[in-house]
Short mmCIF file of C-alpha atoms in Angstrom, two decimals:
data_model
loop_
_atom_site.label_atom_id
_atom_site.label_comp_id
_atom_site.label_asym_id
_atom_site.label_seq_id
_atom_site.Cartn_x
_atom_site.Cartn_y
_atom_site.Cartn_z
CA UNK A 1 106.72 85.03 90.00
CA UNK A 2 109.89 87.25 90.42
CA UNK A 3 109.14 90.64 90.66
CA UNK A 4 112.35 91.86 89.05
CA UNK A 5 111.90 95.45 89.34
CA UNK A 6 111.73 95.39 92.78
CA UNK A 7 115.21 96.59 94.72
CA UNK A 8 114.25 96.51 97.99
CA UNK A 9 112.04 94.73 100.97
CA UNK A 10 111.58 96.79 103.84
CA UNK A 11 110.55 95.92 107.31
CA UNK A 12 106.51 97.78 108.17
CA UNK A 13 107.75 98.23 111.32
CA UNK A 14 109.71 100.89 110.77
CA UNK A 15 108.62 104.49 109.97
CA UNK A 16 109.83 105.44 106.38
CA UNK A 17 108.71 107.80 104.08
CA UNK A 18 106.32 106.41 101.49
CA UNK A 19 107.49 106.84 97.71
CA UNK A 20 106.55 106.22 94.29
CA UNK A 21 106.73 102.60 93.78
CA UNK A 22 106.23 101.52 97.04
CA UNK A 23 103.77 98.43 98.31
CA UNK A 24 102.64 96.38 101.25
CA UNK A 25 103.28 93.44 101.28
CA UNK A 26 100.71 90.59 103.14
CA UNK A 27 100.89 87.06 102.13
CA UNK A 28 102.07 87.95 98.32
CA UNK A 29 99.34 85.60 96.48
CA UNK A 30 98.33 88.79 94.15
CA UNK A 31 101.64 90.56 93.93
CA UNK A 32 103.55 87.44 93.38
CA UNK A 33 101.33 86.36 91.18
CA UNK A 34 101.67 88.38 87.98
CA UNK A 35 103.86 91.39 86.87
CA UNK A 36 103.90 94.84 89.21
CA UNK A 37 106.43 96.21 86.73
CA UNK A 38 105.38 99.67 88.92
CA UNK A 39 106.48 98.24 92.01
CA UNK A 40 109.87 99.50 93.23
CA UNK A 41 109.91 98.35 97.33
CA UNK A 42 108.19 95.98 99.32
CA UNK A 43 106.81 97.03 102.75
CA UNK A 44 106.60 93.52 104.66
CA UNK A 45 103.65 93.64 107.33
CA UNK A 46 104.67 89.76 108.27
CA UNK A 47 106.90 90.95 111.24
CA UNK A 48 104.70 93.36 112.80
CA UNK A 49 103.13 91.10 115.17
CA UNK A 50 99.60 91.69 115.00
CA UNK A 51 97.37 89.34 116.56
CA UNK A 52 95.22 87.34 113.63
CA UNK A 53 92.17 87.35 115.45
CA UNK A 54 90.47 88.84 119.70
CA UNK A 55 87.24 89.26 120.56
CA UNK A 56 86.85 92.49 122.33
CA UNK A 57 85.51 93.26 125.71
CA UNK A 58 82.06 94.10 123.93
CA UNK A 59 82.06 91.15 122.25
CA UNK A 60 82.92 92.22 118.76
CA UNK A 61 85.84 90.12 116.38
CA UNK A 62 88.67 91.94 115.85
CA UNK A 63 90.34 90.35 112.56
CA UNK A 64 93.98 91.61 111.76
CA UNK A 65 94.98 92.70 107.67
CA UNK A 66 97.50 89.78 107.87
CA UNK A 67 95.16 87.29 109.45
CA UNK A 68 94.77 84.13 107.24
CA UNK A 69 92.16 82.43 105.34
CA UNK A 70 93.32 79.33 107.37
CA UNK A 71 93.86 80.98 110.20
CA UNK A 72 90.14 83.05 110.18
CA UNK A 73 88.67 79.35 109.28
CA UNK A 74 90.09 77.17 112.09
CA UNK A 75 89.20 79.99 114.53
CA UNK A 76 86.33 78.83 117.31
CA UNK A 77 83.20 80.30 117.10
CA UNK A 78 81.18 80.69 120.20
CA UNK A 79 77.98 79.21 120.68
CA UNK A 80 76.15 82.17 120.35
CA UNK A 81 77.51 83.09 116.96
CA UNK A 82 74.51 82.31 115.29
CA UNK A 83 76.39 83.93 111.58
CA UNK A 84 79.54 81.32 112.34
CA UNK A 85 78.09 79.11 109.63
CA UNK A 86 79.37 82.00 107.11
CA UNK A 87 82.79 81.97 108.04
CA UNK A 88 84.00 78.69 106.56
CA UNK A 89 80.58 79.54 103.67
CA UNK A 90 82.58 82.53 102.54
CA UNK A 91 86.48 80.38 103.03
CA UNK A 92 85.20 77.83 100.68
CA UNK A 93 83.97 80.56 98.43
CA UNK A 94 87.84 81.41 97.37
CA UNK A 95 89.30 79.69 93.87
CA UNK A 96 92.67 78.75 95.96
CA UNK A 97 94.47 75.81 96.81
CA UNK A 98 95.62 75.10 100.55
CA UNK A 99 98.71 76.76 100.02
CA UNK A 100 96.89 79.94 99.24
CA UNK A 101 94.79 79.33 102.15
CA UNK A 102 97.97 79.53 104.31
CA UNK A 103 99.16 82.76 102.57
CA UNK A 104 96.55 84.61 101.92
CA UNK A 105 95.28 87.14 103.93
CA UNK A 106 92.57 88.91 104.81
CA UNK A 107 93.35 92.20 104.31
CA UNK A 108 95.00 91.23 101.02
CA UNK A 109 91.53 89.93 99.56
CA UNK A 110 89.72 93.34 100.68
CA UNK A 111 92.45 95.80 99.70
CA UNK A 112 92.50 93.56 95.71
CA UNK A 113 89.16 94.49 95.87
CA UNK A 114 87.79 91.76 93.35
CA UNK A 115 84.28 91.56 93.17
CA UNK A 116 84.94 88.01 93.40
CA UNK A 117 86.69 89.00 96.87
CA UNK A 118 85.00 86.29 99.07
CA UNK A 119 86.67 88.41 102.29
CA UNK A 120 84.72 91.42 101.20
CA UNK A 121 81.32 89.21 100.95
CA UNK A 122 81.87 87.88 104.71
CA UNK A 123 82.72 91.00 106.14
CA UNK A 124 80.49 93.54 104.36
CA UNK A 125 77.52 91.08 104.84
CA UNK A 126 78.43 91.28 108.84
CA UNK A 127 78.41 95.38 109.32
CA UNK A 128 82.47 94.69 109.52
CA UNK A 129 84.36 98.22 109.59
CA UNK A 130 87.77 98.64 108.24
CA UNK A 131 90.54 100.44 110.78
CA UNK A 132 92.88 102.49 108.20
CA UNK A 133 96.59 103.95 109.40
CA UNK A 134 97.82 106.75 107.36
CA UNK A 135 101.93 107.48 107.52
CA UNK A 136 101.59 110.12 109.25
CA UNK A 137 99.61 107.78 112.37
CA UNK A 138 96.21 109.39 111.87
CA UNK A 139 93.08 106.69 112.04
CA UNK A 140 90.02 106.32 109.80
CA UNK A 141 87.07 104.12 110.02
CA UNK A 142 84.92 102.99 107.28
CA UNK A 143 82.60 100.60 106.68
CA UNK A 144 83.71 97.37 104.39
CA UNK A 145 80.45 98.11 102.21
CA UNK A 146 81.69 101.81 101.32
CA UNK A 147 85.63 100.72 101.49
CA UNK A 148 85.00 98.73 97.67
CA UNK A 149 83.94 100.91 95.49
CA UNK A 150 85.15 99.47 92.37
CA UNK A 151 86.43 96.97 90.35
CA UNK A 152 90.40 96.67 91.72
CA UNK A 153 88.82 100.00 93.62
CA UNK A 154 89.05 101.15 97.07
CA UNK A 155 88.69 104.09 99.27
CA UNK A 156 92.79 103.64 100.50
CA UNK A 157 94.75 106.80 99.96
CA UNK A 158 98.60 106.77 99.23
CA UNK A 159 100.39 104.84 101.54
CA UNK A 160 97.68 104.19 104.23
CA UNK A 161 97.23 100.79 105.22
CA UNK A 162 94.47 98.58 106.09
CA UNK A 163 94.97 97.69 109.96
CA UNK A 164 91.97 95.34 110.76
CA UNK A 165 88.66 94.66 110.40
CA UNK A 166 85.74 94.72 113.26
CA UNK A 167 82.36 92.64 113.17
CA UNK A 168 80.15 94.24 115.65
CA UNK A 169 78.52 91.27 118.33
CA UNK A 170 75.23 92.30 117.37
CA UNK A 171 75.99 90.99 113.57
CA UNK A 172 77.35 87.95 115.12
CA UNK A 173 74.67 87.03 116.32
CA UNK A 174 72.11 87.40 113.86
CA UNK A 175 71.16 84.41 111.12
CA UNK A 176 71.86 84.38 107.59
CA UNK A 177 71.86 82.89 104.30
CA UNK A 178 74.18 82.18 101.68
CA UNK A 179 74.04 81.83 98.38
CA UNK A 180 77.25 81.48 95.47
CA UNK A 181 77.05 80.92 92.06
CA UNK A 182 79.95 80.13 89.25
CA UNK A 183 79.87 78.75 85.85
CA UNK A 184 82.25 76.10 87.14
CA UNK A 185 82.73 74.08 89.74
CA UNK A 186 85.36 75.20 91.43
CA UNK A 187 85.34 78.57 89.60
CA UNK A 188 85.53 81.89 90.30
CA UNK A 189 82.29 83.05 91.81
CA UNK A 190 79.67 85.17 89.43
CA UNK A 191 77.57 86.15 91.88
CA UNK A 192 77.14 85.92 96.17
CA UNK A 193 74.53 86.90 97.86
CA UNK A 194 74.30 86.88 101.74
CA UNK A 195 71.12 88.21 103.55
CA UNK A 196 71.21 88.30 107.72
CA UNK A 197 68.87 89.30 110.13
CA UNK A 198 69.25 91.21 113.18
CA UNK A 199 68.72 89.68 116.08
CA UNK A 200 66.99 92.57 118.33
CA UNK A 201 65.18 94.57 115.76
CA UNK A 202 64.84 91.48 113.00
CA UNK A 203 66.04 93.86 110.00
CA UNK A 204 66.87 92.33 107.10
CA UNK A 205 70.23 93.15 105.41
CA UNK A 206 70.91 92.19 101.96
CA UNK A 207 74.12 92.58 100.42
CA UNK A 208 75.15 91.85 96.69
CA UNK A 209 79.11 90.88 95.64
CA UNK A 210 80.60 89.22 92.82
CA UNK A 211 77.55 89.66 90.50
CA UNK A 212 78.75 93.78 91.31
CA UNK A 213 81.39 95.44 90.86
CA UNK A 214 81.35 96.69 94.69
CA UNK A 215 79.42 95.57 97.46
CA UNK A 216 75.53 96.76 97.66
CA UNK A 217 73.51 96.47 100.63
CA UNK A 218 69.77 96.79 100.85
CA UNK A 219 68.11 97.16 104.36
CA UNK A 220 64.39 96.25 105.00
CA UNK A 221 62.96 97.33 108.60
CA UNK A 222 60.36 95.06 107.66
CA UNK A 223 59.94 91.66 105.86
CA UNK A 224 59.68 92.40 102.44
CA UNK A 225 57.12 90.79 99.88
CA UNK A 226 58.59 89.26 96.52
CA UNK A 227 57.63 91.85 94.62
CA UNK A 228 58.95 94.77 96.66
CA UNK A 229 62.64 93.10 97.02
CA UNK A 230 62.54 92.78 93.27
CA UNK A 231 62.06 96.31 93.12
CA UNK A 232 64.66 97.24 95.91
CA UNK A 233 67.20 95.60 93.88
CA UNK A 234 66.42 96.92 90.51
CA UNK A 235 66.50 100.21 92.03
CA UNK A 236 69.47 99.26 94.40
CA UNK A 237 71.87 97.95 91.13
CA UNK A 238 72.50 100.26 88.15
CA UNK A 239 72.62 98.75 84.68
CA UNK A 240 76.34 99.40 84.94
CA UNK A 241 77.09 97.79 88.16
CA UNK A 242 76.89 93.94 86.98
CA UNK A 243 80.61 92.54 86.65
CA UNK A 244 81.17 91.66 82.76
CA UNK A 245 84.50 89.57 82.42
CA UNK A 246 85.18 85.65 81.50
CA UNK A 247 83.64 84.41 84.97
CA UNK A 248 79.75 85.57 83.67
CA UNK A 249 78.04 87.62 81.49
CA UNK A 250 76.09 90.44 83.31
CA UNK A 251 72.68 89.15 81.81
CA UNK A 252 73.52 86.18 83.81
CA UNK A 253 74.94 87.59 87.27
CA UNK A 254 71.92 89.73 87.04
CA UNK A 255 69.88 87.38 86.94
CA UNK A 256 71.38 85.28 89.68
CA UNK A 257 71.29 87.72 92.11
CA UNK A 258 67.41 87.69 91.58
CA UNK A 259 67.47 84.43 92.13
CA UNK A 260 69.36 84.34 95.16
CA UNK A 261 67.71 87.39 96.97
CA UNK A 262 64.58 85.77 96.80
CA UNK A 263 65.68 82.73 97.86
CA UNK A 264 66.99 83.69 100.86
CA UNK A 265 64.16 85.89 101.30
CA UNK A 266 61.98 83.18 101.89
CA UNK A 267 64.42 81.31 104.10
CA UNK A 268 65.04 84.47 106.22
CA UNK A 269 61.58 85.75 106.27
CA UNK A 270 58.98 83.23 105.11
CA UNK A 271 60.10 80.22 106.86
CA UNK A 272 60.81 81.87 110.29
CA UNK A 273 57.49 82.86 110.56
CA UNK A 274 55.73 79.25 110.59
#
């Protein structure tokens, strides 16, 4: 779509002052996708370089804003990545076509903030942490699980812009469990569920998207029974919380996520232990 308001594209790498009306621009699949009548200049991050994805010396992944869907899903995974089935899980999650796949970015599909953000699922679900860049060069770090915390909501303030994303080793290498849900078949999703377990202290992390309108994590330091991760997520999800829009009724994402949580509940917990 033309963006007709828009009167200027300016390159990210250089150091301008921020104004009303100003956006980053990624790969462009949401902006260019339906009217920003709001939008005045484009800030184009597609020159700046960054590298789409390095492990660090610790072993973490380092994955850039602008990395792609197709570039995060033909990346190798070492051997000891026990979570790498999740990668190309959470890829296949998206409603997009190839051409999407090549365009759209990572840091687009967390800073859109959908709960249907299948970015936001993968990297919440693996302790990721979000590097932010204010104008002015100051740094931030918060967690992907706190950086949602809406519908279309996130933590950004005017003008600062999502650098990268980190998953910690020790997430890496833990197992997990996915589960997706839509009413059709290549639909939006109405509910994902991922649960992994550490691999040194075997905790079990739970976390809730799509079904949500933000990401919700429960923790359990021990295997939990049926009955008390029932509870932890009624307690965990407020009435409110379940997404209500053409792609599911709450009723329904609420009670997939139920269904989900125990299911991989007994795959993370139950079978493990025979």
């Amino acid at each position: 779509m033309d963006l007709n308001t828009v009167t200027e594209v300016r390159d990210a790498r250089r150091r301008d002052t921020w104004r009303p009306g100003d956006a980053w621009l990624g790969g462009g699949t949401y902006l260019f996708s339906e009217p920003q009548p709001h939008i005045r200049r484009l800030i184009d991050l597609s020159r700046t370089g960054w590298e789409p994805l390095q492990l660090t010396a610790e072993g973490d992944l380092e994955i850039a804003a602008t990395c792609t869907i197709a570039q995060l899903s033909r990346f190798p995974k070492p051997a000891e990545w026990a979570a790498a089935p999740l990668f190309e899980q959470c890829c296949r999650a998206f409603l997009a076509s190839w051409k999407i796949w090549n365009m759209a970015t990572v840091g687009g599909n967390l800073c859109n903030a959908l709960p249907a953000g299948p970015m936001i699922s993968l990297t919440a679900a693996l302790d990721g942490v979000c590097r932010l860049l204010s104008r002015t060069g100051s740094v931030r770090e918060v967690p992907v699980a706190d950086f949602v915390i809406g519908a279309g909501r996130k933590v950004l303030h005017e003008g600062e812009l999502l650098r990268s994303v980190t998953l910690p080793a020790r997430a890496l290498a833990g197992r997990t469990a996915f589960r997706q849900a839509s009413l059709y078949g290549l639909g939006r999703s109405g509910a994902l569920v991922i649960g992994a377990v550490d691999p040194i202290d075997g905790e079990l992390t739970l976390t809730i998207t799509a079904s949500t309108v933000r990401p919700i994590q429960l923790r359990f330091a021990l295997p939990p029974n049926a009955e008390a991760l029932r509870e932890a997520v009624e307690y965990a999800v407020e009435p409110g919380e379940y997404f209500d829009d053409i792609h599911g009724l709450p009723a329904w994402r609420r009670h997939m996520t139920f269904r989900f949580a125990e299911e991989i509940r007994r795959e993370l917990t139950e079978e493990a232990g025979r």
